[in-house]
Short mmCIF file of C-alpha atoms and ligand atoms in Angstrom, two decimals:
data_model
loop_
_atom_site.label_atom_id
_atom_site.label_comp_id
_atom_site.label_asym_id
_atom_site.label_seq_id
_atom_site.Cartn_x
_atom_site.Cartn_y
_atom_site.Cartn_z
CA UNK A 1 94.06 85.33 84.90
CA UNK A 2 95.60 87.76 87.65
CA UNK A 3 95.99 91.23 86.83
CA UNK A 4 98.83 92.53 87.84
CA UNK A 5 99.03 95.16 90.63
CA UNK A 6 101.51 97.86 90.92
CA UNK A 7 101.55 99.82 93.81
CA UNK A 8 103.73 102.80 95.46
CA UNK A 9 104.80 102.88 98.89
CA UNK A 10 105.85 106.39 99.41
CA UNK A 11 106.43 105.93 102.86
CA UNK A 12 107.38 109.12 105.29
CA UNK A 13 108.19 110.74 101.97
CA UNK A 14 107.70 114.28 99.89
CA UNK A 15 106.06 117.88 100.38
CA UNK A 16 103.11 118.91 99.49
CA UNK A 17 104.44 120.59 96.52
CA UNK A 18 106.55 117.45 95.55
CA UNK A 19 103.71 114.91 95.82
CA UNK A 20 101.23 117.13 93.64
CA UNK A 21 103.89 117.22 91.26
CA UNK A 22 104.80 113.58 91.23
CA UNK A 23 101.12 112.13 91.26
CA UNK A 24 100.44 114.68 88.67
CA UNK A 25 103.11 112.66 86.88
CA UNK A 26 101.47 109.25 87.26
CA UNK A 27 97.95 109.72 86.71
CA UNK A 28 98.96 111.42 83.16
CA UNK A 29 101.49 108.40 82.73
CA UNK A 30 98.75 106.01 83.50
CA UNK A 31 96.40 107.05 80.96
CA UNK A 32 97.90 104.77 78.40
CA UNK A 33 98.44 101.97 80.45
CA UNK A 34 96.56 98.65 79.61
CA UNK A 35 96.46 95.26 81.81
CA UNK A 36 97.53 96.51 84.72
CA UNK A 37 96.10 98.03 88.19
CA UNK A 38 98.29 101.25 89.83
CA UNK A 39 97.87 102.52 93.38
CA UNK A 40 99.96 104.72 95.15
CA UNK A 41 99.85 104.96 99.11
CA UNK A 42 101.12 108.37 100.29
CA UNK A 43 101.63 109.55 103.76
CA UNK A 44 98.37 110.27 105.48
CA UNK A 45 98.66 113.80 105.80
CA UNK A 46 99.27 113.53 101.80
CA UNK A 47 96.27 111.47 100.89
CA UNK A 48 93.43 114.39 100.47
CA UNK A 49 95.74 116.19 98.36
CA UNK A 50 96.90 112.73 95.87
CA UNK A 51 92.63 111.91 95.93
CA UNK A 52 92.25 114.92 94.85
CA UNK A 53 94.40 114.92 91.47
CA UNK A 54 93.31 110.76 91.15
CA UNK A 55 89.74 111.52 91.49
CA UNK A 56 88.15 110.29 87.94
CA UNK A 57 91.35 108.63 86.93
CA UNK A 58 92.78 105.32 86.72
CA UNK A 59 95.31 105.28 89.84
CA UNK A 60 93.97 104.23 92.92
CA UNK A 61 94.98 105.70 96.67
CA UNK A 62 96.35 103.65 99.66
CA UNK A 63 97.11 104.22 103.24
CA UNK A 64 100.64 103.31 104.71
CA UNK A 65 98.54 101.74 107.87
CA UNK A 66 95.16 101.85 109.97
CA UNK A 67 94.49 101.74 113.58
CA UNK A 68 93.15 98.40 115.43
CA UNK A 69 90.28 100.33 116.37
CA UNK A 70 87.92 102.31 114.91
CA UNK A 71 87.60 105.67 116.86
CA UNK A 72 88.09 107.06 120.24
CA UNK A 73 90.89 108.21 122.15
CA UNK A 74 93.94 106.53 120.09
CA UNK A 75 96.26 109.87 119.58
CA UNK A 76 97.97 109.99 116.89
CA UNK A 77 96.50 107.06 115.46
CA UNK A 78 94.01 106.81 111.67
CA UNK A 79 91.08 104.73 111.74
CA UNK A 80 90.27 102.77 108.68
CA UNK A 81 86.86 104.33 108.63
CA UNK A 82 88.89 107.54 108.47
CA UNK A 83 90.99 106.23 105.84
CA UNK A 84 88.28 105.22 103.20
CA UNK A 85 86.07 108.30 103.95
CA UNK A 86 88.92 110.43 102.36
CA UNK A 87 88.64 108.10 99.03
CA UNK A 88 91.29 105.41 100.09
CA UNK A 89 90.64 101.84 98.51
CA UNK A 90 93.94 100.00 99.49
CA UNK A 91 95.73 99.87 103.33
CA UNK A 92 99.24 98.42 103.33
CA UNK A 93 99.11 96.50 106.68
CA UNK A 94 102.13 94.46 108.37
CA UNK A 95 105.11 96.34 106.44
CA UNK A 96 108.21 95.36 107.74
CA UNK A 97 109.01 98.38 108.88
CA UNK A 98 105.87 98.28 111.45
CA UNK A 99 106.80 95.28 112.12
CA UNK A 100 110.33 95.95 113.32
CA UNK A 101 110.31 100.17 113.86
CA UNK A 102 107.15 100.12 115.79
CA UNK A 103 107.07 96.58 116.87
CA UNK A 104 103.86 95.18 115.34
CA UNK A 105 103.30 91.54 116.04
CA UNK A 106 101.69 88.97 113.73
CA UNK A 107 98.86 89.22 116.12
CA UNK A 108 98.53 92.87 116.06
CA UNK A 109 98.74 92.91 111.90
CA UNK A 110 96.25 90.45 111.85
CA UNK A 111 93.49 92.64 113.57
CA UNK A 112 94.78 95.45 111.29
CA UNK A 113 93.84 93.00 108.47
CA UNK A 114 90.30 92.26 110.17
CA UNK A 115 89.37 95.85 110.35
CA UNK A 116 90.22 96.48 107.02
CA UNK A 117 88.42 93.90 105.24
CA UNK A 118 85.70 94.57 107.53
CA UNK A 119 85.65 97.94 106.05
CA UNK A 120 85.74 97.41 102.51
CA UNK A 121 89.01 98.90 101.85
CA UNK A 122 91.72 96.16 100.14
CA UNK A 123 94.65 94.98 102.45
CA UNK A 124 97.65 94.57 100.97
CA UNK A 125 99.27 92.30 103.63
CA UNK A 126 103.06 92.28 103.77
CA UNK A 127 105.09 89.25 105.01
CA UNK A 128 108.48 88.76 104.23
CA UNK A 129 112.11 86.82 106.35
CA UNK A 130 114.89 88.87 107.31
CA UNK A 131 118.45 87.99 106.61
CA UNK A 132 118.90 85.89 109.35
CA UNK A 133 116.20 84.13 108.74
CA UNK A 134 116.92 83.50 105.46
CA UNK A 135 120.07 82.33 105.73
CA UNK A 136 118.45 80.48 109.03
CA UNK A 137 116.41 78.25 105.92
CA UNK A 138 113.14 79.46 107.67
CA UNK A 139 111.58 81.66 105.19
CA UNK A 140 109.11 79.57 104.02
CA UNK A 141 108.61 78.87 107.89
CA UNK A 142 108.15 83.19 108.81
CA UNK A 143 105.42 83.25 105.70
CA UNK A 144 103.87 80.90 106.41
CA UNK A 145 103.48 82.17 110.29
CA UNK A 146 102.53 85.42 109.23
CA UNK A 147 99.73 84.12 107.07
CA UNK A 148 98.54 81.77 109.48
CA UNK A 149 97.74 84.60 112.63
CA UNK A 150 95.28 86.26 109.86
CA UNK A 151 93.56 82.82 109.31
CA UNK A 152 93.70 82.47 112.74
CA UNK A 153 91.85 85.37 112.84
CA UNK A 154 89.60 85.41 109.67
CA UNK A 155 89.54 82.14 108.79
CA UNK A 156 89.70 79.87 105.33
CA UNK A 157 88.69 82.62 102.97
CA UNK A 158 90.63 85.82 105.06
CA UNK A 159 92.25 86.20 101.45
CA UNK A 160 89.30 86.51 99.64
CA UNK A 161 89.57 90.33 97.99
CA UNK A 162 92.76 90.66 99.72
CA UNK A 163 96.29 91.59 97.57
CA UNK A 164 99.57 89.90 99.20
CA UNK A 165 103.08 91.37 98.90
CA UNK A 166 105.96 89.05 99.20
CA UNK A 167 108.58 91.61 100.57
CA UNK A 168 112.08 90.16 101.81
CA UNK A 169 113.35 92.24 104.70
CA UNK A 170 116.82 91.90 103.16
CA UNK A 171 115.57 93.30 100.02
CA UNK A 172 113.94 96.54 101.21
CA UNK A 173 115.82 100.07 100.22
CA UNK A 174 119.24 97.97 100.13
CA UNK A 175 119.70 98.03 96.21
CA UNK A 176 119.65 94.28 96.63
CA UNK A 177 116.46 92.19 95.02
CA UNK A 178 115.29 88.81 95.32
CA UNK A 179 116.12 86.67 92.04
CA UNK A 180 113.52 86.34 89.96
CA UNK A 181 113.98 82.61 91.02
CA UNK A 182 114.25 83.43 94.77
CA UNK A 183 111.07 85.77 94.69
CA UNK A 184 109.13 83.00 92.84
CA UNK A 185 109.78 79.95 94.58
CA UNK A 186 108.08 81.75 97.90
CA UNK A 187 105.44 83.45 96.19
CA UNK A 188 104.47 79.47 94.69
CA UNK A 189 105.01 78.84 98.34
CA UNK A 190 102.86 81.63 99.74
CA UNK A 191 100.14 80.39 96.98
CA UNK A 192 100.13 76.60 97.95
CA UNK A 193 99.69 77.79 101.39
CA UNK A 194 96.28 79.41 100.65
CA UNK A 195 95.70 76.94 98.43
CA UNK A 196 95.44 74.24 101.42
CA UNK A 197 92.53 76.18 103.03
CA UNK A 198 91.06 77.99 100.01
CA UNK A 199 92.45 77.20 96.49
CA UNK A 200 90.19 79.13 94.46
CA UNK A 201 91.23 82.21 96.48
CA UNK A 202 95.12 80.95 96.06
CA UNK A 203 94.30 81.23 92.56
CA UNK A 204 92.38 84.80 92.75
CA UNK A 205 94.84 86.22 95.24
CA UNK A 206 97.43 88.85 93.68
CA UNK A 207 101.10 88.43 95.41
CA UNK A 208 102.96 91.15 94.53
CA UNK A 209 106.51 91.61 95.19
CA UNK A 210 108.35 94.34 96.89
CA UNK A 211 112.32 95.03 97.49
CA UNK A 212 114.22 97.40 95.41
CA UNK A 213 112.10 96.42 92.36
CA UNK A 214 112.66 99.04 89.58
CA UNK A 215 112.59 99.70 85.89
CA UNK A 216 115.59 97.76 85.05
CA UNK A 217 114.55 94.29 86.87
CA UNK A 218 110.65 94.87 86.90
CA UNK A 219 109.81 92.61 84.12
CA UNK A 220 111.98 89.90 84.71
CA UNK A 221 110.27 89.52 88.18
CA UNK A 222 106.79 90.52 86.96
CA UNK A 223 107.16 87.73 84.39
CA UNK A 224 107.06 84.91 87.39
CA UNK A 225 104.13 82.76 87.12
CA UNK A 226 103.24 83.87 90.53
CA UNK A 227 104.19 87.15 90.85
CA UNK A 228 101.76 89.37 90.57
CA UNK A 229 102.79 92.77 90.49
CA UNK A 230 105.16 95.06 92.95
CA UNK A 231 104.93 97.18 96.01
CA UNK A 232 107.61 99.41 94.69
CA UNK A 233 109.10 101.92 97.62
CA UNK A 234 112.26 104.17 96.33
CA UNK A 235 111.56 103.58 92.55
CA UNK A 236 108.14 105.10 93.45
CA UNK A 237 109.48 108.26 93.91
CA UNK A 238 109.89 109.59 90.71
CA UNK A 239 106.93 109.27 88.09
CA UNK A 240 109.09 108.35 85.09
CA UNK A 241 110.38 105.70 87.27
CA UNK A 242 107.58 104.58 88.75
CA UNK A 243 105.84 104.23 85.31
CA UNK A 244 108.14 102.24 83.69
CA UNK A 245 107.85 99.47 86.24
CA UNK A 246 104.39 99.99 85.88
CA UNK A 247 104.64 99.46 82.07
CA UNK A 248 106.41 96.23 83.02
CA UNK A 249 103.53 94.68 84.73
CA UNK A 250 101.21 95.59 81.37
P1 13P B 301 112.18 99.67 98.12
O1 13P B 301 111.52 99.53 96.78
O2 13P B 301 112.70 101.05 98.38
O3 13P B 301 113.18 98.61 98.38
O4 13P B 301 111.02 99.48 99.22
C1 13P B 301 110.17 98.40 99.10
C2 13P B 301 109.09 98.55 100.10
O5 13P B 301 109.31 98.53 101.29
C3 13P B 301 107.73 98.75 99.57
O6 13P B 301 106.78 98.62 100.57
#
C-alpha cells in the first residue's frame, strides 16, 4: 500500500512572521496525524526559518525548484546541493508555472529531475494539460510526453523514490478541480505508463494530485484508487486548512 502524501506549495507566498506562524500551526496539527506523509515547500528565502520549527517533527521541508547545475556562476539561481544542506528532503520540479512563467521545457525539467535524484533529495515531478489541450483530447498525450523526456533521461526506473503530482493547468488557483473521475482516469493513466517500463515502481510511485484541492473535496479525490495524496497551493495557506486536507489523506 501507498501512503498518501500531502504536500504544500506555498509558492512566492508569506513573511517571515506569517510563515513562522503558519508552520507553527502545522507541525502542532500534525502531531496527531496517522497514515499519512506532510511536507510543506516554502519560498527559499523561507526554508531555514520553516527547518527550523520542523526540525524533530513529523512535517517534512521542500524547495519550490533547483538549478540544472550544481554551483558556479548561475545568479540568482539554488543548487540542489544548496537545497538539501539547509534540511530540504523534497524539490517540486516542472510546476506549471515554470513551465509557462519562466519557460521551462520538458527537457530542461528533466535535468532538474536528474540532479535531484542524483542528490538524494525526492522530486516531486509535476505534469499536467492546459485547457486547450484538454479540450484538444491530448491530455493523456502531454503526460505522457512529460514523463517520457525524464526516461529519456534517467531511464526505466527514473521513478524509483520519486513522488508524481498530476496537476491540470486548468485546475491551478481557478477554484475549479478535476472530478474525482477526471483526476483518476489520468492518474490510472500516468500509472500504466510507468507500469510499461517499470511496474513495480508504477505500483510504489505516489501520484498526488494538485488544483484547488481543499478541505471540502480532499477526500473524495484522495479516495481514488490512484491518487495518492495532493500538492495543495492556496488551501496551504492557512494551517487549519491545510490540516484538514491533510486529515483527509489519513
Ligand atoms: P492551488 O491549490 O492554489 O490550485 O494550487 C495548486 C498548485 O499549483 C500546487 O502546486
Amino acid at each position: 500500500m501507498r501512503t498518501p502524501l500531502v504536500a504544500g506549495n506555498w509558492k512566492m507566498n508569506g513573511s517571515r512572521e506569517s510563515v513562522k506562524e503558519l508552520i507553527n500551526g502545522v507541525v502542532e496539527g500534525a502531531k496527531s496525524l496517522n497514515g499519512v506523509e506532510v511536507a510543506v515547500c516554502p519560498s527559499t528565502i523561507h526554508i531555514a526559518d520553516v527547518v527550523a520549527v520542523t526540525a524533530g517533527s513529523n512535517v517534512a521541508v521542500g524547495s519550490q525548484d533547483a538549478c540544472t547545475e550544481l554551483k558556479g556562476a548561475f545568479t540568482g539561481e539554488t543548487s540542489i546541493d544548496m537545497i538539501k544542506d539547509m534540511g530540504c528532503q523534497y524539490a517540486i520540479i516542472g510546476h506549471s508555472e515554470r513551465r509557462t512563467l519562466y519557460g521551462e521545457s520538458d527537457e530542461i525539467v528533466a535535468e532538474k529531475f536528474s540532479v535531484v535524484k542524483k542528490s538524494g533529495v525526492t522530486p516531486i515531478f509535476c505534469i499536467g494539460e492546459t485547457l486547450e489541450e484538454r479540450e484538444s483530447g491530448i491530455t493523456e498525450e502531454v503526460c505522457a510526453r512529460q514523463i517520457d523526456a525524464v526516461f529519456t533521461a534517467e531511464g526505466d526506473n527514473a521513478f524509483e523514490g520519486s513522488v508524481i503530482a498530476y496537476e491540470p493547468v486548468w485546475a491551478i488557483g481557478t477554484g475549479k478541480t478535476a472530478s474525482p473521475e477526471q483526476a483518476q482516469s489520468v492518474h490510472a493513466f500516468i500509472r500504466q505508463h510507468i507500469a510499461k517500463r517499470n511496474a513495480d515502481v508504477a505500483e510504489k510511485v505516489q501520484i498526488l494530485y494538485g488544483g484547488s484541492m481543499n478541505p471540502a473535496n480532499a477526500k473524495e479525490l484522495i479516495g481514488q484508487t490512484d491518487i495518492d495524496g495532493g500538492l495543495i497551493g492556496g488551501a496551504s495557506l492557512k494551517a487549519d486548512d491545510f490540516m484538514a486536507v491533510c486529515q483527509a489523506g489519513q
